Coordinates of C-alpha atoms and ligand atoms in Angstrom, one line a residue:
X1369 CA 53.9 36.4 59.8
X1370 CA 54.9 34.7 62.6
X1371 CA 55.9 30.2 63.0
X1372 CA 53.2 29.5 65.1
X1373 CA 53.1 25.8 64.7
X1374 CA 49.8 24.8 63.1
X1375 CA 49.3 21.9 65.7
X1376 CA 49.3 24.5 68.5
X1377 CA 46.4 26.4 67.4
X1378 CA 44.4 24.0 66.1
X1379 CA 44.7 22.1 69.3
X1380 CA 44.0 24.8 71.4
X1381 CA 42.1 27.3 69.8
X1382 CA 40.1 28.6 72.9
X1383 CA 43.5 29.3 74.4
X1384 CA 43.5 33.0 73.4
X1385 CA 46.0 34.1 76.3
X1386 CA 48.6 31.2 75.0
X1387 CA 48.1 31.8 71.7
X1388 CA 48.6 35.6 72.2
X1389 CA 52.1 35.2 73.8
X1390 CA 53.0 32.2 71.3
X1391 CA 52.5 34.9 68.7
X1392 CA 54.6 37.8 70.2
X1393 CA 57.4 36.0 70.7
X1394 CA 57.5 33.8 67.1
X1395 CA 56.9 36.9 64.9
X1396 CA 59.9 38.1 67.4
X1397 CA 62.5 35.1 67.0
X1398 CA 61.5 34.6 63.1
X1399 CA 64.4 35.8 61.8
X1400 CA 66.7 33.7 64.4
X1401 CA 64.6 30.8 62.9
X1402 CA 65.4 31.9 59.5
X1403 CA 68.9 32.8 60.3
X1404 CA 69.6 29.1 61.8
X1405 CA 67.8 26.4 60.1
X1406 CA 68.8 24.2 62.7
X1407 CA 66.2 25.6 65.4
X1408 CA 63.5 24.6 62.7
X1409 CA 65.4 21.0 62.2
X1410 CA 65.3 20.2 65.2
X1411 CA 61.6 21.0 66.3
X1412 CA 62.4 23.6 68.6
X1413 CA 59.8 25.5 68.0
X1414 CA 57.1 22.5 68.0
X1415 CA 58.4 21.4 71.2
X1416 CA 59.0 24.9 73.2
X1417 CA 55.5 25.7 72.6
X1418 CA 54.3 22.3 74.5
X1419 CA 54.5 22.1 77.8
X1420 CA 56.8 19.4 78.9
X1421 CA 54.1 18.5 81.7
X1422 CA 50.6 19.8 83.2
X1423 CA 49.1 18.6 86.3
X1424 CA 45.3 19.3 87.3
X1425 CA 43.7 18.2 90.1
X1426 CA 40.8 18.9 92.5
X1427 CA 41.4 20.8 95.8
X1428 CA 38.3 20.1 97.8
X1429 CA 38.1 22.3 101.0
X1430 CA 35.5 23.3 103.8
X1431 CA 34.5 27.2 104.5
X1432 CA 33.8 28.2 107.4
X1433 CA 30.0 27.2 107.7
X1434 CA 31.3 23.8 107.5
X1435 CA 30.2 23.4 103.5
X1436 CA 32.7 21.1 101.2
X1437 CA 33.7 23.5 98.5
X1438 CA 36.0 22.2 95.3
X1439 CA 38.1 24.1 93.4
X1440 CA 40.6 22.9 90.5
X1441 CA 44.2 23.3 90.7
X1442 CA 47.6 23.6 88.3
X1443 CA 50.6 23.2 87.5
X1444 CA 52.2 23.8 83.8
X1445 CA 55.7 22.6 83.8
X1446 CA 56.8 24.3 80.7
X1447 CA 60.4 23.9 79.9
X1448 CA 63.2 23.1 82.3
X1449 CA 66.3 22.6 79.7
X1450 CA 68.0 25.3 81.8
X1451 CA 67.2 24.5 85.6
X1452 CA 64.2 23.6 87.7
X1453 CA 60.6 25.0 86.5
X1454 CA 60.1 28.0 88.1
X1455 CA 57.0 30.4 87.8
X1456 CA 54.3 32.0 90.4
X1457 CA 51.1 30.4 91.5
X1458 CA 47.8 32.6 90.4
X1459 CA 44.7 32.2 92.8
X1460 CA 42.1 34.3 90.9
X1461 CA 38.5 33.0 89.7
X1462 CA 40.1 33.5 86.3
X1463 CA 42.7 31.1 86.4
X1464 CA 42.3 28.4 83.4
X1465 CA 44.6 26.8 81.4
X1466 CA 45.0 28.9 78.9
X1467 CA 46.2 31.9 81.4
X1468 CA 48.3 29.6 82.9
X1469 CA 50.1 28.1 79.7
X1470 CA 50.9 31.7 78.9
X1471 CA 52.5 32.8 82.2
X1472 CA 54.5 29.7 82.1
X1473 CA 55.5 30.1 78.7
X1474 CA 56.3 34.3 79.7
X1475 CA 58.0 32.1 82.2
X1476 CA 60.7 30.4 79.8
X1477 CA 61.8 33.5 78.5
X1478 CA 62.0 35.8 81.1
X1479 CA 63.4 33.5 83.3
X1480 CA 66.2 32.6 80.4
X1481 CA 67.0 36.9 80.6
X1482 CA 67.5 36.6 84.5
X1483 CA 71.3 35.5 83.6
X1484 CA 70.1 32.6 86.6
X1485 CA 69.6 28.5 85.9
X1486 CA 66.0 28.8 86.3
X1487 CA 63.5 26.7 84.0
X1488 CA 60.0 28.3 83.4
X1489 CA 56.7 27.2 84.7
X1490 CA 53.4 28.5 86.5
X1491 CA 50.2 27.0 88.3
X1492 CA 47.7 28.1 90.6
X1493 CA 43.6 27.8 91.3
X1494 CA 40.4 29.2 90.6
X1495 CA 40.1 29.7 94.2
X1496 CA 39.4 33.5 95.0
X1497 CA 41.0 34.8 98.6
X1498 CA 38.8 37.8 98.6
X1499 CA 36.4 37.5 100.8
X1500 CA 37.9 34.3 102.8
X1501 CA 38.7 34.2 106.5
X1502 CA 42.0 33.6 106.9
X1503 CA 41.1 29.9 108.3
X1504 CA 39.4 29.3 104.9
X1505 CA 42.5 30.4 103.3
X1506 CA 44.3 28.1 105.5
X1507 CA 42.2 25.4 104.5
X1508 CA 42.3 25.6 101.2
X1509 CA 46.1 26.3 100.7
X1510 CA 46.5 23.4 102.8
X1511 CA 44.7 20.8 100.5
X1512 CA 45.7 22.9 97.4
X1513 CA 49.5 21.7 98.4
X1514 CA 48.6 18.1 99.7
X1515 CA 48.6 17.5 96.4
X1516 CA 51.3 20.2 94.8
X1517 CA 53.7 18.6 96.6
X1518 CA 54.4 15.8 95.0
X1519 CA 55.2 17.5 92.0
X1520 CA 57.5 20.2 93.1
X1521 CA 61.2 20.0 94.4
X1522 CA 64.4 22.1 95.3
X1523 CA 65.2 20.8 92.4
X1524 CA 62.5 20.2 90.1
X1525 CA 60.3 23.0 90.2
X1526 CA 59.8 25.6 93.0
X1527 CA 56.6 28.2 92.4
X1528 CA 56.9 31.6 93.8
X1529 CA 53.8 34.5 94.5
X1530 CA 52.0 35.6 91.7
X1531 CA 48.2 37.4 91.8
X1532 CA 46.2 36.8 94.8
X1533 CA 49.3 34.5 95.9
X1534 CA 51.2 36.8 98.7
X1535 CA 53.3 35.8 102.1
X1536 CA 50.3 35.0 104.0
X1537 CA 49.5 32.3 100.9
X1538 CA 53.0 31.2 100.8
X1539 CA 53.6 30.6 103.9
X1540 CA 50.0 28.1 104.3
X1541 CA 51.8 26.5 101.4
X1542 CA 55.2 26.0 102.8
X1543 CA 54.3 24.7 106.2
X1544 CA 52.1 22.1 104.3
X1545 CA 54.9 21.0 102.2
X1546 CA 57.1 20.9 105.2
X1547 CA 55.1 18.6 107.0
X1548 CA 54.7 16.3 104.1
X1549 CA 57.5 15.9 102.7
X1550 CA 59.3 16.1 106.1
X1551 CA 62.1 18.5 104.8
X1552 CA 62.7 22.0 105.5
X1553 CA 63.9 22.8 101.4
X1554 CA 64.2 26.2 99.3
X1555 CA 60.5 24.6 97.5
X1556 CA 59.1 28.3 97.4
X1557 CA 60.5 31.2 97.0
X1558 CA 58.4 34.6 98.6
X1559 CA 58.8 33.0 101.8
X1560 CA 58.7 34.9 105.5
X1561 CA 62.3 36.3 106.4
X1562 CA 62.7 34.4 109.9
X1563 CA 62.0 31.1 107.7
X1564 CA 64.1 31.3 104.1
X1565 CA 63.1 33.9 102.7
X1566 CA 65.3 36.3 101.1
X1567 CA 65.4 40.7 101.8
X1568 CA 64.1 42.3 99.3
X1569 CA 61.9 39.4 97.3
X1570 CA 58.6 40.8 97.9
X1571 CA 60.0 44.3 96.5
X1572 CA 62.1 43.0 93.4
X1573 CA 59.5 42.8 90.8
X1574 CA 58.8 46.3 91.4
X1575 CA 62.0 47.5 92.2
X1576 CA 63.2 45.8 89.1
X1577 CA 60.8 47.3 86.9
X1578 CA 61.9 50.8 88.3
X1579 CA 65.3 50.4 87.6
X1580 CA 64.6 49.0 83.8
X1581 CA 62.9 52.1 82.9
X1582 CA 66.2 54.4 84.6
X1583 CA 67.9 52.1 82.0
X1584 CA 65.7 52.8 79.3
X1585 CA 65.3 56.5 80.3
X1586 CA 69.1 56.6 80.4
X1587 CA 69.9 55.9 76.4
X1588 CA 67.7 59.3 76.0
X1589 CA 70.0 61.1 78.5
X1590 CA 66.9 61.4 80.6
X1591 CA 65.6 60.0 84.3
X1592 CA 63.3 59.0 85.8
X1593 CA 63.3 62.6 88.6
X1594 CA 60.1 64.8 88.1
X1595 CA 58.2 62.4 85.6
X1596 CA 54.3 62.6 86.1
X1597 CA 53.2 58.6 86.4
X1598 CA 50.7 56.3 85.9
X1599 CA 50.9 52.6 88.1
X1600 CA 48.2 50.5 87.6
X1601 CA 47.2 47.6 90.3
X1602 CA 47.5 48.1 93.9
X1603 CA 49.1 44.8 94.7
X1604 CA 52.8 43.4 95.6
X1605 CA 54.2 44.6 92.4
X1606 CA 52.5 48.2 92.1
X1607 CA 53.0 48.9 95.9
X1608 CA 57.0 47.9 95.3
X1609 CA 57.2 50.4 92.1
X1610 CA 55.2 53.3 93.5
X1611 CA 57.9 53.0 96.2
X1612 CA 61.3 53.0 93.9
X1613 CA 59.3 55.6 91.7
X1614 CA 58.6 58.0 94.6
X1615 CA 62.7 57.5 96.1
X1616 CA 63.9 58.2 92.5
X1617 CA 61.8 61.6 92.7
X1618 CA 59.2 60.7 90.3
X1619 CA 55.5 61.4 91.0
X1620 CA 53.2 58.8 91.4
X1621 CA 49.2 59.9 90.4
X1622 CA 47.2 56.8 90.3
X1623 CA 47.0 53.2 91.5
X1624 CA 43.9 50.6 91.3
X1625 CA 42.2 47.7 91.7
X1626 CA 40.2 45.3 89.5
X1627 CA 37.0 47.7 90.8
X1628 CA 38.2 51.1 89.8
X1629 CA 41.0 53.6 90.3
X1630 CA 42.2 56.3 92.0
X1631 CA 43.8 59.6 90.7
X1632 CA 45.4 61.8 93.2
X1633 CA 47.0 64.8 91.6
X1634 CA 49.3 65.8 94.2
X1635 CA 51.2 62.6 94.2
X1636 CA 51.2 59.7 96.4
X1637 CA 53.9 59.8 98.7
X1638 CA 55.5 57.4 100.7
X1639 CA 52.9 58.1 104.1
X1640 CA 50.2 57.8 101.7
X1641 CA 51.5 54.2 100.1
X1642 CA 52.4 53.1 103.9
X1643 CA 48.3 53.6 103.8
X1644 CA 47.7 51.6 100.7
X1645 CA 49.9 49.0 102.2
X1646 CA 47.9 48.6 105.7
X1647 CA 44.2 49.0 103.4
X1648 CA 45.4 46.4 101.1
X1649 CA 48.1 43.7 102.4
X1650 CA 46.4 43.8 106.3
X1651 CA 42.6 45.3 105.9
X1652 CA 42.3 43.2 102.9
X1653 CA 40.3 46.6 101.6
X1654 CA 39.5 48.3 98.3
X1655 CA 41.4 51.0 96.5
X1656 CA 38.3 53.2 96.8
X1657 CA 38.9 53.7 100.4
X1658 CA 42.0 56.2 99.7
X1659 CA 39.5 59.0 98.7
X1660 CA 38.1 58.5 102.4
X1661 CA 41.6 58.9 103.9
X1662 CA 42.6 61.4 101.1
X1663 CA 39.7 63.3 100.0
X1664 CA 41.4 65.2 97.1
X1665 CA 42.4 62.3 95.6
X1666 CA 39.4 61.1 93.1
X1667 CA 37.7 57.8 92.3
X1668 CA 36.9 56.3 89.4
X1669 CA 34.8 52.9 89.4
X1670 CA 36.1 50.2 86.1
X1671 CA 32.5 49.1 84.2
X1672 CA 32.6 46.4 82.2
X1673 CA 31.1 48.6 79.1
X1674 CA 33.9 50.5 78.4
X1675 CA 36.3 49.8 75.7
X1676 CA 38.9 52.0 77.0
X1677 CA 39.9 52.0 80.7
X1678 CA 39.3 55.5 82.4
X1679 CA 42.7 55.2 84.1
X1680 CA 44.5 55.4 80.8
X1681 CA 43.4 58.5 79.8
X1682 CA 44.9 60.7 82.3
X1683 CA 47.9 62.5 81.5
X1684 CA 51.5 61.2 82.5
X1685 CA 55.2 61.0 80.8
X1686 CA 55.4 57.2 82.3
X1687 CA 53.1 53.9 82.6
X1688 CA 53.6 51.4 85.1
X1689 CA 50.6 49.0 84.3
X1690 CA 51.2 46.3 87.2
X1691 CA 48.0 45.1 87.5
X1692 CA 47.0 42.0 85.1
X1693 CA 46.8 41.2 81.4
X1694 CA 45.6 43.1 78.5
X1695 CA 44.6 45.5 80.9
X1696 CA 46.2 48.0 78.2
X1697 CA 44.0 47.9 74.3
X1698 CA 44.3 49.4 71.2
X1699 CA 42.0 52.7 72.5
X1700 CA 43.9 53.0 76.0
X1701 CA 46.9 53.0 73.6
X1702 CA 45.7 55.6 71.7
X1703 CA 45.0 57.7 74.3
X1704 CA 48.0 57.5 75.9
X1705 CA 49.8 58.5 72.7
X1706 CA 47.8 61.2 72.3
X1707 CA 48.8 62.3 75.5
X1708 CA 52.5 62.1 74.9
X1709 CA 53.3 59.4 76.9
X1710 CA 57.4 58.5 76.4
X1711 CA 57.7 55.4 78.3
X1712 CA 55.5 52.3 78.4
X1713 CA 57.3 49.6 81.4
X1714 CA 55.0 46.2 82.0
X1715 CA 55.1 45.5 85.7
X1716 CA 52.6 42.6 84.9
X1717 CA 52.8 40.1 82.7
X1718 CA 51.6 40.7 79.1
X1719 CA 49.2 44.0 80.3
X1720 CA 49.4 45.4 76.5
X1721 CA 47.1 43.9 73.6
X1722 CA 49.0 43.1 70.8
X1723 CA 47.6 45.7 68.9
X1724 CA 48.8 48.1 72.1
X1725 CA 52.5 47.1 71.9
X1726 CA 52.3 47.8 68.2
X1727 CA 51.0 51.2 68.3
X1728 CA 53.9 51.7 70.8
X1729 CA 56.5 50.0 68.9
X1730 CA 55.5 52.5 65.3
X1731 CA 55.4 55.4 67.7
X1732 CA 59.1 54.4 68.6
X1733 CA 58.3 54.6 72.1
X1734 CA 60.2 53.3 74.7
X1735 CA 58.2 49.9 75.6
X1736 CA 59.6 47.2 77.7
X1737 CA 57.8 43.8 77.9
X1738 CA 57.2 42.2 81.4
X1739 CA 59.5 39.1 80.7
X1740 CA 62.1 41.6 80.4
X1741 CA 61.0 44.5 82.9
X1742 CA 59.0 42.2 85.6
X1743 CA 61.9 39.9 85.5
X1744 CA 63.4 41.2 89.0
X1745 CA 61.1 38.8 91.0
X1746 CA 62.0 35.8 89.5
X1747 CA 65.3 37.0 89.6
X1748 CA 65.4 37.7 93.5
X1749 CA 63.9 34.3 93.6
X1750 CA 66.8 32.6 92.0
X1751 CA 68.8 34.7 94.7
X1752 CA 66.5 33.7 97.3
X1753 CA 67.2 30.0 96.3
X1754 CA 70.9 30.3 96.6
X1755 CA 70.8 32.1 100.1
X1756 CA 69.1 28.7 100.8
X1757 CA 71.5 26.5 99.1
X1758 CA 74.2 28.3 100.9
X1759 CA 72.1 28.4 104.3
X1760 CA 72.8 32.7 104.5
X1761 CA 70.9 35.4 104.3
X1762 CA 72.4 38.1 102.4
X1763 CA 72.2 41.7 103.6
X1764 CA 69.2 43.6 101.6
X1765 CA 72.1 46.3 100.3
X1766 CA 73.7 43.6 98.6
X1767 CA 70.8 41.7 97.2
X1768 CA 69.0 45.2 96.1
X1769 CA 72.5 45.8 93.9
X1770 CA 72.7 42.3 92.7
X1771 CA 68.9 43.4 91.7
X1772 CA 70.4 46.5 89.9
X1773 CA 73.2 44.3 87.9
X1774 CA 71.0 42.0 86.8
X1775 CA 68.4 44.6 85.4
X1776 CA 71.1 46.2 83.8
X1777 CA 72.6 43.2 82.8
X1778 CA 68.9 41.9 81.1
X1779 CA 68.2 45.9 79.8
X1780 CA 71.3 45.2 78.1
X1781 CA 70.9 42.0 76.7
X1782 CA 67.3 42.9 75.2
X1783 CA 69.0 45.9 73.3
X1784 CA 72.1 44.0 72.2
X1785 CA 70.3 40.9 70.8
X1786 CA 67.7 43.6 69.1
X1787 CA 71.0 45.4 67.1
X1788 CA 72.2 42.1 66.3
X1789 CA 69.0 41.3 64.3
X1790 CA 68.4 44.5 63.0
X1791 CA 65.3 46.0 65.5
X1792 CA 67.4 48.3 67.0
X1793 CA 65.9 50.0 70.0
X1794 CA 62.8 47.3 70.3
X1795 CA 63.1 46.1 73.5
X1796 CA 60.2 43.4 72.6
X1797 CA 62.1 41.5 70.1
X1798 CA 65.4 42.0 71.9
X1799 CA 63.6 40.2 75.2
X1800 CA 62.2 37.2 72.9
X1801 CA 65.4 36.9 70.5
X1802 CA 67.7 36.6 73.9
X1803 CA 65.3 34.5 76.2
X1804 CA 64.8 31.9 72.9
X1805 CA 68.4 31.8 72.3
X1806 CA 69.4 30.5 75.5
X1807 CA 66.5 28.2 75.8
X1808 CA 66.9 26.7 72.3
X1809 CA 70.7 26.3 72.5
X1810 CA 69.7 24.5 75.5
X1811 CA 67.8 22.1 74.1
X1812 CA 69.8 21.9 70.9
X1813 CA 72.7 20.1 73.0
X1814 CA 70.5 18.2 75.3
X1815 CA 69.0 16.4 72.1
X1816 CA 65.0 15.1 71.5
X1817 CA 63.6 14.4 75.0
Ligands
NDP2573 P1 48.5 41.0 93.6 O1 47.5 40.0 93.8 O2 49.4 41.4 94.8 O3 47.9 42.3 93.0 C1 47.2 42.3 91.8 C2 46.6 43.7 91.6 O4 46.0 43.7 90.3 C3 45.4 43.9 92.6 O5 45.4 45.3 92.8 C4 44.2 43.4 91.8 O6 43.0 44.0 92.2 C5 44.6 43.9 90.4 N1 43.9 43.0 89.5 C6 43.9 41.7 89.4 N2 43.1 41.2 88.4 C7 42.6 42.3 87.8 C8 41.7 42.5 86.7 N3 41.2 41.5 86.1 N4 41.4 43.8 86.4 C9 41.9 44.8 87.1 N5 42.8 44.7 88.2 C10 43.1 43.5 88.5 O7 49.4 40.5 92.4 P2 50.9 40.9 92.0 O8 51.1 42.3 92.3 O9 51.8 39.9 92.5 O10 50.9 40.7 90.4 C11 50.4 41.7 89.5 C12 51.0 41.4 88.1 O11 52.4 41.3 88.2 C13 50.5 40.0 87.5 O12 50.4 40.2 86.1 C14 51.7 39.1 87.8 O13 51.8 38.0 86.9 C15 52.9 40.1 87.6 N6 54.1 39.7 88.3 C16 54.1 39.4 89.6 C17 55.3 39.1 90.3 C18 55.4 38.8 91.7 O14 56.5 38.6 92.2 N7 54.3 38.9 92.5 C19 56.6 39.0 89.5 C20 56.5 39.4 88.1 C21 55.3 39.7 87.6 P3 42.0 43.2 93.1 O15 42.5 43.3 94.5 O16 40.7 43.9 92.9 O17 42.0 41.8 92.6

C-alpha cells in the first residue's frame, strides 16, 4: 500500500499520469515514512505532492494563412526547497496538466539524484510543431514566452528541452526572453553553443542513460560490447543513446516514432544514425523513410488497436525505450521477458506501466527508472548553468566525464539507499528513497512555507 494522500486523489482523480508517479514513488519511500515519523508530522508528504505554483495561460498566435490560432500554455512549479525549479518544456497535442504535474514531480526527484541545487518543475503547450513552418514556430514560441517570462529567472526557475522542445524551439524562446527582460541570463538551458549553451547538453540525457546501464551491467561483471538492443523514439534522447550504444560496441536494431518502427537487423551504425539525424532534426521526416534509404531494414506502422507494441516483441538482451510514457505495458513486458531480456534502462520519463516495472522488478531484472537513468540532461543543465554563472565554456572532454561521475555517482546512490532499506538491487526504490530524502530534509529545516 502506498501514502497517497487522500486529498490528492480525490482532488484530481482524472490526473492518471500524476497519480501514477505519486504512487511509484510513495509505495517506494513508505518505509522512510515509517522509519521517521517526522516526515509524516510535518506534512511532507501532503505538501511534496502539491505543486508549490501552476501557471496557465493562453498563447494566441497567427499561422501562416494569417488565421489567429490559440493554444494553452504551462508552467508547474513543483518544489524548489533545493534550488531554482527546473524541468523541460513539452510541446505535444497531449500536453495537459496532468502529464505535466507528473514530469514536474519526476522532476523533484531526479533532479534531487543529480548531486546539483536544482528544484524540480515542467511546463509546456498543446501546441504541436509537426507540420509548422518554421515562421509559425517562431510565432508561436514567441507569444508562448511573452508570457513565460515573467515567471522564470536565473534564479527562480529555468526550463530546459523536453518532447517536441529542441534547439530550434529554445532558441525562439530565448531570444524572446532576451528582448523582454533586457538581460542576456542562464534562463534556459539546451541553448546554441555560440550563445550559452553548454558541449555536450543536447547528448547528455542519452549519454547518461548509456553509461547507467555500463554501471548496472557492471555489478554482473558484464558490458554493455556485443549486446543486441532495442531504442525506442527517434528523438534528442534516442539519437544521443543509439550513439554511446554503437561507440561502446553494442548493436543498435530498432528506433521509432509515434507512427511506427523500424527494425534493421544488421545494426544501425553511426553513417546510418548521421541519416536519422538529417531525416529527423533537419527534414523534419518520419522514421519510415529509413527503409527507403536502407531497404533491408523493415517497417512496422503503431495502430491504435493493439495492446502490445510490435516493437517490443523483437528479440534483444537490452531496452532503451526513449520515446514517451507508458509506451512499455504489462503484455510488451511479458514479451520481452519471454525473450530474455536482462536489462530494462528508461531513457524517457516513466515509459513502463506500473504493472511493467513490476513484472521486471519479480523477474529481478536489472530496471533503472528515468529519474535515475534520464537524469544526465538535467544534470548537464545544471553544468550548463554554472558555465554561465562562471561566463566559461568548459571543454566537451571535461563536461562528458563530469557526465560519467555524476551517473556513477546517482547509480550509486540508488543502490546504496536501496541496501539501506532492505530492497537490495531495486534501483526503483533506491531512486525514490534518495531523491525524497534530500528533498524532505530540505524542507524539514526550511519549516511550513
Ligand atoms: P523528442 O521530441 O526529441 O523525441 C520524441 C520521440 O518520441 C520522437 O521520436 C517522437 O515521435 C516519439 N514520441 C513522442 N510521443 C510519442 C507517442 N505518444 N508514441 C510514440 N512515440 C512518441 O523528445 P526527447 O527525445 O527530448 O524526449 C523523449 C523522452 O525523453 C521524453 O519522455 C522526455 O521526457 C525524456 N527526457 C528528455 C530529456 C531531454 O533532455 N530532452 C531529458 C530526460 C528525459 P514523433 O516525432 O512522431 O512525435
Amino acid at each position: 500500500m502506498s501514502d497517497i494522500p487522500q486529498n490528492t486523489t480525490a482532488r484530481d482523480p482524472h490526473e492518471t499520469e500524476f497519480l501514477q508517479a505519486v504512487h511509484e514513488v510513495m509505495t517506494s519511500v513508505k518505509p522512510v515514512l515509517d522509519k521517521t515519523p517526522e516526515y509524516r508530522h510535518h506534512g511532507i508528504v501532503e505538501r511534496i505532492v502539491e505543486p508549490e505554483r501552476i501557471i496557465t495561460f493562453r498563447v494566441p498566435w497567427m499561422d501562416d494563412m494569417g488565421k489567429v490560432r490559440v493554444n494553452r500554455g504551462f508552467r508547474v512549479e513543483m518544489n524548489s526547497a533545493i534550488g531554482p525549479y527546473k524541468g523541460g518544456l513539452r510541446f505535444h497535442p497531449s500536453v495537459n496538466q496532468s502529464i505535466l504535474k507528473f514530469l514536474a514531480f519526476e522532476h523533484v526527484f531526479k533532479n534531487a539524484l543529480t548531486t546539483l541545487p536544482l528544484g524540480g518543475g515542467a511546463g509546456g503547450t498543446d501546441f504541436d510543431p509537426k507540420g509548422k513552418s518554421d515562421a509559425e514556430v517562431m510565432r508561436f514560441c514567441q507569444n508562448f514566452m511573452a508570457e513565460l517570462f515573467r515567471h522564470i529567472g536565473a534564479s527562480t526557475d529555468v526550463p530546459e528541452g523536453d518532447i517536441g522542445v529542441g534547439s530550434r524551439e529554445i532558441g525562439y524562446l530565448f531570444g524572446m526572453y532576451r528582448k523582454l527582460s533586457n538581460q542576456f541570463a542562464g534562463v534556459l538551458t539546451g541553448k546554441g553553443l555560440g550563445w550559452g549553451g553548454s558541449l555536450i547538453r543536447p547528448e547528455a540525457a542519452g549519454f547518461g542513460c548509456v553509461y547507467f546501464a555500463a554501471e548496472m551491467l557492471a555489478t554482473r561483471h558484464d558490458s554493455l560490447a556485443g549486446k543486441t538492443c532495442l531504442v525506442s523514439g527517434s528523438g534528442n534522447v534516442a539519437q544521443a543513446t543509439c550513439r554511446k550504444l554503437i561507440e561502446m560496441g553494442a548493436k543498435v536494431l530498432s528506433l521509432s516514432d509515434s507512427s511506427g518502427h523500424i527494425y534493421d537487423e544488421a545494426g544501425i551504425d553511426a553513417q546510418k544514425l548521421d541519416f536519422v539525424k538529417r531525416l529527423k532534426n533537419i527534414r523534419r521526416g518520419r522514421i519510415s523513410d529509413y527503409v527507403n534509404e536502407y531497404p533491408q531494414a523493415v517497417y512496422t506502422a503503431a495502430s491504435a488497436e493493439q495492446e502490445a507494441n510490435p516493437l517490443w516483441r523483437h528479440r534483444a538482451q537490452c531496452i532503451f525505450p526513449c520515446a514517451t510514457q507508458n509506451e512499455i505495458n504489462k503484455q510488451d513486458a511479458y514479451h520481452l521477458i519471454n525473450n530474455n531480456v536482462k536489462l530494462v534502462c528508461e531513457g524517457a520519463s516513466m515509459p513502463c506501466t506500473t504493472e511493467a516495472q513490476e513484472i521486471f522488478l519479480d523477474k529481478g531484472m536489472l530496471y533503472a527508472p528515468g529519474k535515475a537513468a534520464n537524469a544526465g540532461g538535467v544534470a548537464v543543465s545544471g553544468l550548463e548553468l554554472t558555465q554561465n554563472s562562471i561566463r566559461l565554456s568548459w571543454l566537451s572532454e571535461e563536461v562528458d566525464n563530469r557526465l560519467k561521475i555524476i551517473m556513477k555517482s546517482i547509480h550509486d546512490t540508488c543502490l546504496n539507499a536501496a541496501e539501506a532499506y532492505g530492497y537490495a538491487r531495486n534501483y526503483l526504490v533506491g531512486a525514490n528513497i534518495a531523491g525524497f530524502l534530500k528533498v524532505a530534509d530540505a524542507m524539514l529545516d526550511q519549516g511550513v512555507i
